[in-house]
Amino acid sequence: MEQLVKFDPGLIFWTWTTFFIVLGILGWKAWRPMLLALEGREARIREALVSAEKARIEAGQLTARYEEQLQVSRQEAQQVIADARMSAEKLRVELEESARKKAYNLLSKAQEQIAADREKALREIRINVVNLSLDVASKVIERNLTTDDNRKLADESLRGIGKA
Amino acid sequence: MATEGHSEDIGSIIIHHVSNSDVLVPLQLFGMDISITKHVIMIWLAGALVMTAFLLGTRRYRREENPIPSGFTNFLEFIVDFVHNQMVVPNVGREHAIRWTPLILAFFTLIVTANLLGMVPFFDLIPGGGTATSNLNVTAALATITFMSIIVAGSMVHGVVGHWKNMAPHGIAWPVLFILIPIEILGMFVRPFALTMRLAANMTAGHIAMLAILAPIFIMANAWVGIGSVTLNVGISFLEIVVALVQAYVFSLLSAVFIGGAINPEH
């Protein structure tokens, strides 16, 4: 049993030597570079996560802003279409009204012209009839004709009216 | 049939199998005996394996600024990350972790390798036990490093006087210090002593148990006993793998806890 608890300074010495050689060489050449790389990677991952979160928030805000703009644009487009439709309707009504007025004016003028021409013709006829009547009357008075002559003259005058 | 003589022989064989060998190469240094024994070879072998694995596995960390690990390097990185984030950072604190992680890594890798090497039957070809960490001299040497590290860590952060002042909690009535200071001084030595005993005892106990279970084969010379003993030992071997890992973890974790206690005495 005493073999198990035997004091062995040589083994203690070699344990220390081995331990410090391992610690010195690996601490310098392996573990420190690895730990620094791990810390660097951890920092990069943390930064990447933070920037990803920031980008996600920004993207969300951007999407909301675009949707809002899209909504505004859609409303504007609808407004433009409604305005255009209203303007077109107004224009159509105006054009129709204007055309109607023009047609009415033309018709009125034509009717007035016809009435004037008719009046003028009637007036000329009346003047001619009066003139002829005067001619006939003067001839009757100048010759003092018989009843047969008067009739004959009247017939001639009437034929003259028909020729005129 | 088992005889008393057989039992005594078996007992001494078991003790022989778990204790150090006789001197293989006699050596002296300034009058001190530093002869090479089997456990010295085993601790060298453990150190050489750890060094080879980490030096080969971390080549790209010395070449590149932002290396991406693959294969075996992933495994090494897992060990380093585990020790750093699970043992050192929670106890020592992130600020001091980079300084103390290599020490805890050295404990963990060296102990776990020595523990597992002791389970490889090949090394039984050399007389003596193959588990260096079952030797109290090895565990005491490692625990002494923890003991010194506690003092160095405390002195580096709080100054030499400040470290010793921190031994007693602040703000307690002075008569209590008469009891507390001796307890704290005792505790200072008990901690590394407990580390020494725990690791060595655990690593020895498993091997003694396995050899004791194999012993009836030679005492009874019965095939059925052989089958039973070997089957049981296969199970115990799996248990021993767990014990090898757990004991390395416990030693390293407690060292980190003690060093952290010296750095952050208020905790």
mmCIF file of N, CA and C in Angstrom, chain B residues 143 189-200 251 254 258:
data_model
loop_
_atom_site.group_PDB
_atom_site.id
_atom_site.type_symbol
_atom_site.label_atom_id
_atom_site.label_comp_id
_atom_site.label_asym_id
_atom_site.label_seq_id
_atom_site.Cartn_x
_atom_site.Cartn_y
_atom_site.Cartn_z
ATOM 1 N N ALA B 143 -1.858 20.277 -8.277
ATOM 2 C CA ALA B 143 -2.610 21.072 -7.300
ATOM 3 C C ALA B 143 -1.748 22.209 -6.747
ATOM 4 N N PHE B 189 -5.107 25.588 2.220
ATOM 5 C CA PHE B 189 -4.331 24.359 1.973
ATOM 6 C C PHE B 189 -5.236 23.161 1.690
ATOM 7 N N VAL B 190 -6.430 23.224 2.256
ATOM 8 C CA VAL B 190 -7.354 22.095 2.063
ATOM 9 C C VAL B 190 -7.776 21.986 0.598
ATOM 10 N N ARG B 191 -7.960 23.159 -0.034
ATOM 11 C CA ARG B 191 -8.429 23.142 -1.431
ATOM 12 C C ARG B 191 -7.482 22.349 -2.343
ATOM 13 N N PRO B 192 -6.184 22.693 -2.406
ATOM 14 C CA PRO B 192 -5.303 21.894 -3.273
ATOM 15 C C PRO B 192 -5.156 20.456 -2.787
ATOM 16 N N PHE B 193 -5.237 20.259 -1.467
ATOM 17 C CA PHE B 193 -5.148 18.888 -0.940
ATOM 18 C C PHE B 193 -6.332 18.063 -1.443
ATOM 19 N N ALA B 194 -7.525 18.690 -1.431
ATOM 20 C CA ALA B 194 -8.723 17.998 -1.920
ATOM 21 C C ALA B 194 -8.599 17.694 -3.411
ATOM 22 N N LEU B 195 -8.027 18.655 -4.154
ATOM 23 C CA LEU B 195 -7.818 18.416 -5.592
ATOM 24 C C LEU B 195 -6.908 17.218 -5.800
ATOM 25 N N THR B 196 -5.828 17.178 -5.018
ATOM 26 C CA THR B 196 -4.843 16.097 -5.120
ATOM 27 C C THR B 196 -5.502 14.745 -4.860
ATOM 28 N N MET B 197 -6.205 14.661 -3.729
ATOM 29 C CA MET B 197 -6.779 13.382 -3.308
ATOM 30 C C MET B 197 -7.900 12.929 -4.249
ATOM 31 N N ARG B 198 -8.754 13.895 -4.642
ATOM 32 C CA ARG B 198 -9.920 13.534 -5.459
ATOM 33 C C ARG B 198 -9.495 12.894 -6.776
ATOM 34 N N LEU B 199 -8.577 13.553 -7.464
ATOM 35 C CA LEU B 199 -8.166 13.047 -8.779
ATOM 36 C C LEU B 199 -7.441 11.706 -8.645
ATOM 37 N N ALA B 200 -6.463 11.652 -7.756
ATOM 38 C CA ALA B 200 -5.678 10.415 -7.617
ATOM 39 C C ALA B 200 -6.558 9.258 -7.149
ATOM 40 N N PHE B 251 -11.305 18.925 -11.739
ATOM 41 C CA PHE B 251 -10.032 19.539 -11.333
ATOM 42 C C PHE B 251 -9.882 20.924 -11.975
ATOM 43 N N LEU B 254 -12.619 23.452 -10.661
ATOM 44 C CA LEU B 254 -12.338 23.930 -9.302
ATOM 45 C C LEU B 254 -11.138 24.874 -9.290
ATOM 46 N N PHE B 258 -11.341 28.589 -7.828
ATOM 47 C CA PHE B 258 -10.445 29.125 -6.791
ATOM 48 C C PHE B 258 -9.713 30.371 -7.287
#
